[in-house]
Coordinates of C-alpha atoms and ligand atoms in Angstrom, one line a residue:
X246 CA 70.0 -141.2 137.7
X247 CA 70.4 -144.9 137.2
X248 CA 72.9 -146.6 139.5
X249 CA 75.2 -149.4 138.4
X250 CA 75.0 -151.2 141.8
X251 CA 72.4 -151.5 144.5
X252 CA 73.1 -149.7 147.7
X253 CA 74.9 -151.6 150.4
X254 CA 76.3 -151.0 153.9
X255 CA 79.5 -149.2 154.6
X256 CA 81.9 -152.1 154.4
X257 CA 83.5 -151.7 157.8
X258 CA 80.3 -152.5 159.5
X259 CA 80.3 -156.1 158.4
X260 CA 84.1 -156.6 158.4
X261 CA 86.3 -157.8 161.2
X262 CA 87.5 -155.3 163.8
X263 CA 90.8 -153.8 162.5
X264 CA 94.1 -154.0 164.5
X265 CA 94.0 -150.2 165.1
X266 CA 91.4 -147.5 165.0
X267 CA 90.5 -144.0 166.0
X268 CA 87.1 -142.7 166.9
X269 CA 86.6 -139.1 165.8
X270 CA 83.7 -137.1 167.1
X271 CA 82.9 -133.7 165.4
X272 CA 80.4 -131.0 166.4
X273 CA 78.8 -128.5 164.2
X274 CA 80.5 -125.1 164.3
X275 CA 77.8 -122.6 165.2
X276 CA 77.0 -119.9 162.7
X277 CA 78.7 -121.7 159.8
X278 CA 77.1 -123.0 156.6
X279 CA 78.6 -125.5 154.3
X280 CA 77.6 -128.7 156.3
X281 CA 76.0 -130.3 153.3
X282 CA 79.0 -129.5 151.1
X283 CA 81.4 -130.9 153.7
X284 CA 79.4 -134.1 153.9
X285 CA 79.6 -134.4 150.1
X286 CA 83.4 -134.2 150.4
X287 CA 83.2 -136.9 153.0
X288 CA 81.1 -139.1 150.8
X289 CA 84.2 -140.0 148.7
X290 CA 86.2 -142.9 150.2
X291 CA 89.8 -142.2 151.3
X292 CA 92.5 -142.6 148.6
X293 CA 93.5 -146.2 148.2
X294 CA 97.1 -145.5 149.4
X295 CA 95.8 -143.9 152.6
X296 CA 96.0 -147.3 154.4
X297 CA 92.7 -146.6 156.2
X298 CA 89.0 -147.3 155.8
X299 CA 86.2 -145.7 157.7
X300 CA 82.6 -145.9 158.9
X301 CA 80.7 -142.6 159.1
X302 CA 77.7 -141.8 161.3
X303 CA 75.5 -138.7 161.4
X304 CA 73.8 -137.4 164.5
X305 CA 70.1 -136.7 164.7
X306 CA 70.4 -132.9 165.1
X307 CA 72.6 -132.7 161.9
X308 CA 70.1 -134.7 159.9
X309 CA 67.3 -132.5 161.1
X310 CA 69.3 -129.3 160.4
X311 CA 69.8 -130.5 156.8
X312 CA 66.1 -131.2 156.4
X313 CA 66.6 -134.9 156.0
X314 CA 64.3 -137.7 157.2
X315 CA 65.7 -140.8 158.8
X316 CA 62.8 -142.6 160.6
X317 CA 63.9 -144.0 163.9
X318 CA 67.0 -141.8 164.4
X319 CA 67.0 -140.1 167.8
X320 CA 69.3 -139.3 170.8
X321 CA 70.2 -141.7 173.5
X322 CA 68.2 -140.9 176.7
X323 CA 70.4 -140.4 179.7
X324 CA 69.6 -142.5 182.8
X325 CA 70.9 -142.8 186.3
X326 CA 70.0 -144.7 189.5
X327 CA 71.7 -146.3 192.5
X328 CA 75.2 -147.5 191.2
X329 CA 75.0 -146.3 187.7
X330 CA 74.9 -143.3 185.4
X331 CA 74.4 -143.5 181.6
X332 CA 75.3 -140.2 180.0
X333 CA 74.0 -139.0 176.7
X334 CA 76.6 -137.0 174.7
X335 CA 75.1 -136.4 171.2
X336 CA 77.4 -135.2 168.4
X337 CA 77.1 -134.2 164.8
X338 CA 79.5 -136.7 163.2
X339 CA 81.1 -139.9 164.3
X340 CA 83.9 -141.4 162.2
X341 CA 85.4 -144.8 163.0
X342 CA 88.8 -144.7 161.2
X343 CA 90.2 -148.2 160.8
X344 CA 93.7 -149.2 159.9
X345 CA 96.9 -151.0 160.8
X346 CA 99.4 -148.2 161.1
X347 CA 99.0 -145.4 163.6
X348 CA 100.7 -142.9 161.3
X349 CA 98.1 -143.5 158.6
X350 CA 95.4 -142.8 161.2
X351 CA 97.1 -139.6 162.2
X352 CA 97.4 -138.4 158.6
X353 CA 93.8 -139.3 157.6
X354 CA 92.6 -137.5 160.7
X355 CA 94.4 -134.3 159.6
X356 CA 92.9 -134.7 156.1
X357 CA 89.4 -135.1 157.5
X358 CA 89.7 -132.1 159.9
X359 CA 90.8 -129.9 156.9
X360 CA 88.0 -131.2 154.7
X361 CA 85.3 -130.7 157.3
X362 CA 86.5 -127.2 158.3
X363 CA 84.9 -124.8 159.0
X364 CA 81.5 -126.5 159.2
X365 CA 82.6 -129.2 161.7
X366 CA 85.1 -129.0 164.5
X367 CA 86.9 -132.0 166.0
X368 CA 85.8 -132.5 169.6
X369 CA 87.3 -135.8 170.6
X370 CA 89.7 -138.6 169.5
X371 CA 89.7 -142.0 171.1
X372 CA 92.6 -144.3 170.3
X373 CA 91.5 -147.9 170.0
X374 CA 93.2 -151.3 169.3
X375 CA 92.6 -155.0 169.1
X376 CA 93.9 -156.8 172.1
X377 CA 95.1 -160.4 171.7
X378 CA 92.8 -161.1 168.8
X379 CA 89.6 -159.8 170.3
X380 CA 89.7 -159.6 174.1
X381 CA 88.4 -156.9 176.3
X382 CA 91.2 -155.4 178.6
X383 CA 89.8 -157.6 181.4
X384 CA 91.0 -160.6 179.4
X385 CA 87.5 -161.8 178.4
X386 CA 86.7 -162.6 174.8
X387 CA 84.3 -160.0 173.4
X388 CA 82.0 -160.7 170.5
X389 CA 81.5 -164.5 170.9
X390 CA 77.7 -164.4 170.5
X391 CA 77.8 -162.0 167.6
X392 CA 75.5 -162.9 164.7
X393 CA 77.5 -163.7 161.5
X394 CA 76.7 -163.9 157.7
X395 CA 73.1 -163.2 156.9
X396 CA 72.1 -163.0 160.6
X397 CA 74.7 -160.1 161.0
X398 CA 73.1 -158.3 158.0
X399 CA 69.6 -158.9 159.4
X400 CA 70.6 -157.5 162.8
X401 CA 72.6 -154.5 161.6
X402 CA 71.1 -153.3 158.3
X403 CA 67.9 -151.4 157.5
X404 CA 65.7 -153.1 154.9
X405 CA 62.3 -152.3 153.5
X406 CA 62.9 -148.6 154.2
X407 CA 63.2 -147.6 150.5
X408 CA 66.0 -146.0 148.5
X409 CA 68.5 -144.1 150.5
X410 CA 67.7 -146.0 153.7
X411 CA 68.1 -149.7 152.7
X412 CA 71.6 -150.9 153.5
X413 CA 72.1 -148.1 156.1
X414 CA 72.5 -148.9 159.8
X415 CA 72.2 -147.2 163.2
X416 CA 75.0 -147.3 165.6
X417 CA 75.1 -147.0 169.4
X418 CA 78.5 -145.8 170.7
X419 CA 79.5 -145.6 174.4
X420 CA 83.0 -145.1 175.7
X421 CA 83.3 -147.2 178.9
X422 CA 86.1 -146.4 181.3
X423 CA 87.3 -149.4 183.3
X424 CA 88.7 -149.4 186.8
X425 CA 91.1 -152.2 186.1
X426 CA 92.7 -152.0 189.6
X427 CA 89.3 -152.6 191.1
X428 CA 88.6 -155.4 188.7
X429 CA 91.8 -157.1 189.5
X430 CA 91.1 -157.0 193.2
X431 CA 88.1 -159.4 192.7
X432 CA 89.0 -163.1 192.8
X433 CA 89.0 -165.1 189.6
X434 CA 85.6 -166.8 190.3
X435 CA 84.0 -163.4 191.1
X436 CA 85.4 -161.9 187.9
X437 CA 83.8 -164.8 186.0
X438 CA 80.5 -164.2 187.8
X439 CA 80.6 -160.5 186.8
X440 CA 80.9 -161.4 183.1
X441 CA 79.0 -164.7 183.3
X442 CA 81.6 -166.6 181.4
X443 CA 84.8 -168.4 182.4
X444 CA 87.9 -166.5 181.3
X445 CA 90.0 -169.6 181.0
X446 CA 87.9 -171.3 178.2
X447 CA 85.2 -168.7 177.5
X448 CA 82.4 -171.2 178.5
X449 CA 79.2 -169.7 179.7
X450 CA 78.7 -170.3 183.5
X451 CA 75.8 -172.7 184.1
X452 CA 75.1 -171.0 187.4
X453 CA 75.8 -167.4 186.4
X454 CA 74.0 -164.9 188.6
X455 CA 71.1 -162.9 187.3
X456 CA 73.3 -159.8 187.4
X457 CA 76.1 -161.4 185.3
X458 CA 76.6 -159.4 182.1
X459 CA 75.8 -162.2 179.7
X460 CA 72.7 -163.1 181.7
X461 CA 71.5 -159.5 181.4
X462 CA 72.2 -159.3 177.7
X463 CA 71.4 -162.8 176.4
X464 CA 70.0 -162.0 173.0
X465 CA 67.9 -165.2 172.7
X466 CA 66.2 -164.5 176.1
X467 CA 64.1 -161.8 174.5
X468 CA 60.9 -162.8 172.9
X469 CA 61.5 -162.5 170.0
X470 CA 65.3 -162.5 170.2
X471 CA 67.1 -159.2 169.9
X472 CA 70.4 -159.3 168.2
X473 CA 73.1 -156.6 168.1
X474 CA 76.1 -156.6 165.8
X475 CA 78.9 -155.6 168.3
X476 CA 82.1 -154.2 167.0
X477 CA 83.6 -152.9 170.2
X478 CA 87.3 -152.2 170.7
X479 CA 89.6 -151.6 173.7
X480 CA 90.9 -148.0 174.0
X481 CA 93.5 -146.3 176.1
X482 CA 95.2 -142.9 176.6
X483 CA 98.0 -142.0 178.9
X484 CA 96.0 -142.6 182.1
X485 CA 92.8 -144.3 181.4
X486 CA 91.5 -147.4 179.5
X487 CA 88.4 -149.3 178.7
X488 CA 86.1 -150.4 175.9
X489 CA 84.5 -148.4 173.2
X490 CA 81.2 -150.3 172.9
X491 CA 79.9 -150.1 169.4
X492 CA 76.7 -151.9 168.3
X493 CA 75.2 -151.7 164.8
X494 CA 71.5 -152.3 164.6
X495 CA 68.7 -151.9 162.2
X496 CA 66.6 -150.3 164.8
X497 CA 67.9 -148.4 167.9
X498 CA 65.4 -150.0 170.2
X499 CA 67.4 -153.2 170.0
X500 CA 70.3 -151.4 171.8
X501 CA 67.8 -149.7 174.2
X502 CA 66.2 -152.9 175.2
X503 CA 69.6 -154.4 176.2
X504 CA 70.7 -151.3 178.0
X505 CA 67.4 -151.3 179.9
X506 CA 68.1 -154.8 181.0
X507 CA 71.6 -153.8 182.1
X508 CA 70.3 -151.0 184.3
X509 CA 67.6 -153.2 185.7
X510 CA 64.7 -151.0 184.4
X511 CA 62.1 -153.8 184.9
X512 CA 63.5 -155.9 187.7
X513 CA 65.9 -153.7 189.5
X514 CA 68.9 -156.0 188.9
X515 CA 71.9 -153.9 187.9
X516 CA 74.4 -155.5 185.5
X517 CA 77.6 -156.5 187.5
X518 CA 79.7 -154.7 184.9
X519 CA 78.9 -151.5 186.8
X520 CA 81.0 -152.9 189.6
X521 CA 84.2 -152.0 187.7
X522 CA 83.3 -149.9 184.6
X523 CA 81.1 -147.0 183.6
X524 CA 80.0 -145.3 180.4
X525 CA 81.5 -141.8 180.1
X526 CA 79.9 -141.0 176.7
X527 CA 76.9 -142.3 174.8
X528 CA 75.4 -141.4 171.4
X529 CA 73.4 -142.7 168.5
X530 CA 74.2 -142.1 164.8
X531 CA 72.9 -143.1 161.4
X532 CA 75.4 -144.7 159.0
X533 CA 74.3 -143.9 155.4
X534 CA 74.5 -146.7 152.8
X535 CA 77.0 -146.8 150.0
X536 CA 76.2 -146.7 146.3
X537 CA 78.7 -146.8 143.5
X538 CA 81.5 -146.5 146.1
X539 CA 80.2 -143.3 147.7
X540 CA 78.0 -142.5 150.7
X541 CA 74.4 -142.3 149.5
X542 CA 73.2 -139.1 151.1
X543 CA 70.0 -138.6 149.2
X544 CA 67.7 -138.8 152.3
X545 CA 69.3 -135.5 153.4
X546 CA 67.9 -133.7 150.3
X547 CA 64.4 -132.3 150.8
X548 CA 62.0 -133.8 148.3
X549 CA 61.3 -131.2 145.6
Ligands
HEM854 C1 82.4 -152.2 179.4 C2 81.4 -152.6 178.6 C3 81.2 -154.0 178.2 C4 82.0 -155.1 178.3 C5 83.4 -155.2 178.9 C6 81.3 -156.2 177.7 C7 81.8 -157.5 177.6 C8 81.1 -158.5 177.1 C9 81.6 -159.9 177.1 C10 82.9 -160.3 177.6 C11 80.6 -160.7 176.6 C12 80.6 -162.2 176.4 C13 81.1 -162.7 175.1 C14 80.3 -162.3 173.9 O1 79.2 -162.9 173.6 O2 80.7 -161.3 173.3 C15 79.5 -159.8 176.2 C16 78.3 -160.2 175.6 C17 77.3 -159.4 175.3 N1 77.2 -158.0 175.5 FE1 78.6 -156.9 176.4 N2 80.1 -155.7 177.3 C18 80.0 -154.4 177.5 C19 78.9 -153.6 177.3 C20 77.7 -154.0 176.7 C21 76.6 -153.1 176.4 C22 76.5 -151.6 176.7 C23 75.7 -153.9 175.8 C24 74.3 -153.5 175.2 C25 73.6 -152.5 175.7 C26 76.2 -155.2 175.6 C27 75.6 -156.2 175.0 C28 76.1 -157.5 175.0 C29 75.4 -158.6 174.3 C30 74.1 -158.5 173.5 C31 76.2 -159.8 174.5 C32 75.9 -161.2 174.0 C33 75.0 -161.9 175.0 C34 74.5 -163.3 174.5 O3 73.7 -163.3 173.6 O4 75.0 -164.3 175.0 N3 77.5 -155.2 176.2 N4 79.8 -158.5 176.6

């Protein structure tokens, strides 16, 4: 069937981080059918008066179960060593609900849970927000070195993959839990050395240690450079808080290479971030493209 518009990314990937968000994680309910039909219902955007938008990602086991083929989609490998643990917590569906009004997020969540029942069950909700225009809860600006414009598209979007894949994206998602009391016990200069930037003016430290976070993850230090489109947001519940790290990439190895540097895979130098924060979840998803305003799910349909 001819399409009026070429496929493009889910808009929220390239847009600014919203004031409020909810991350919803669903699992497949065992012994139930109807997954493909439920996804079809999800392909429709939310009603215009819902006050929310969303980015949707599919996990590798779900894509496999449906007989689809998304080259490069896989699960995050867990890792651990002295001073760090990187868990892998794969899931069937990831939905980044974006809005400005918490009530709208609550109502859209209820609508989605109903639409996806009984094929998918809601496993987790993480409440996220923008802090002072784009700061991590430590007070450091997050996203400074993000690519923008055509560089953002090049970093985040699949191209040359063919219909159904072009305009899609892969996403790496990790909920990091901060120990803010511990962070606040470090002196200001030590805090700056952990991040590798000065909190007061966001300038990169000329003498940042090898283990400073921005030394570990400097995108241009790879040969060739490895860019991520980061769209992370602070999160909190009644007792805990941290950062939901979210990076959209055209290939998952872009994220893996940064993570390998953070855990010192080659040189044994562990990112100083692990001195006060740790990932408590971690998963990869594939974010289908959009065509004519709907998710384009054709790669899930076996070729006849
Ligand atoms: C608690 C978790 C994290 C926190 C609080 C954090 C915070 C920051 C901050 C404050 C910056 C400097 C400003 C900027 O360019 O955005 C930064 C840069 C960066 N971070 Fe993270 N980050 C976290 C996790 C990660 C993870 C898991 C990765 C990738 C595996 C990552 C990749 C990067 C990259 C690529 C940069 C830009 C470096 C450059 O090119 O200068 N970060 N992060």
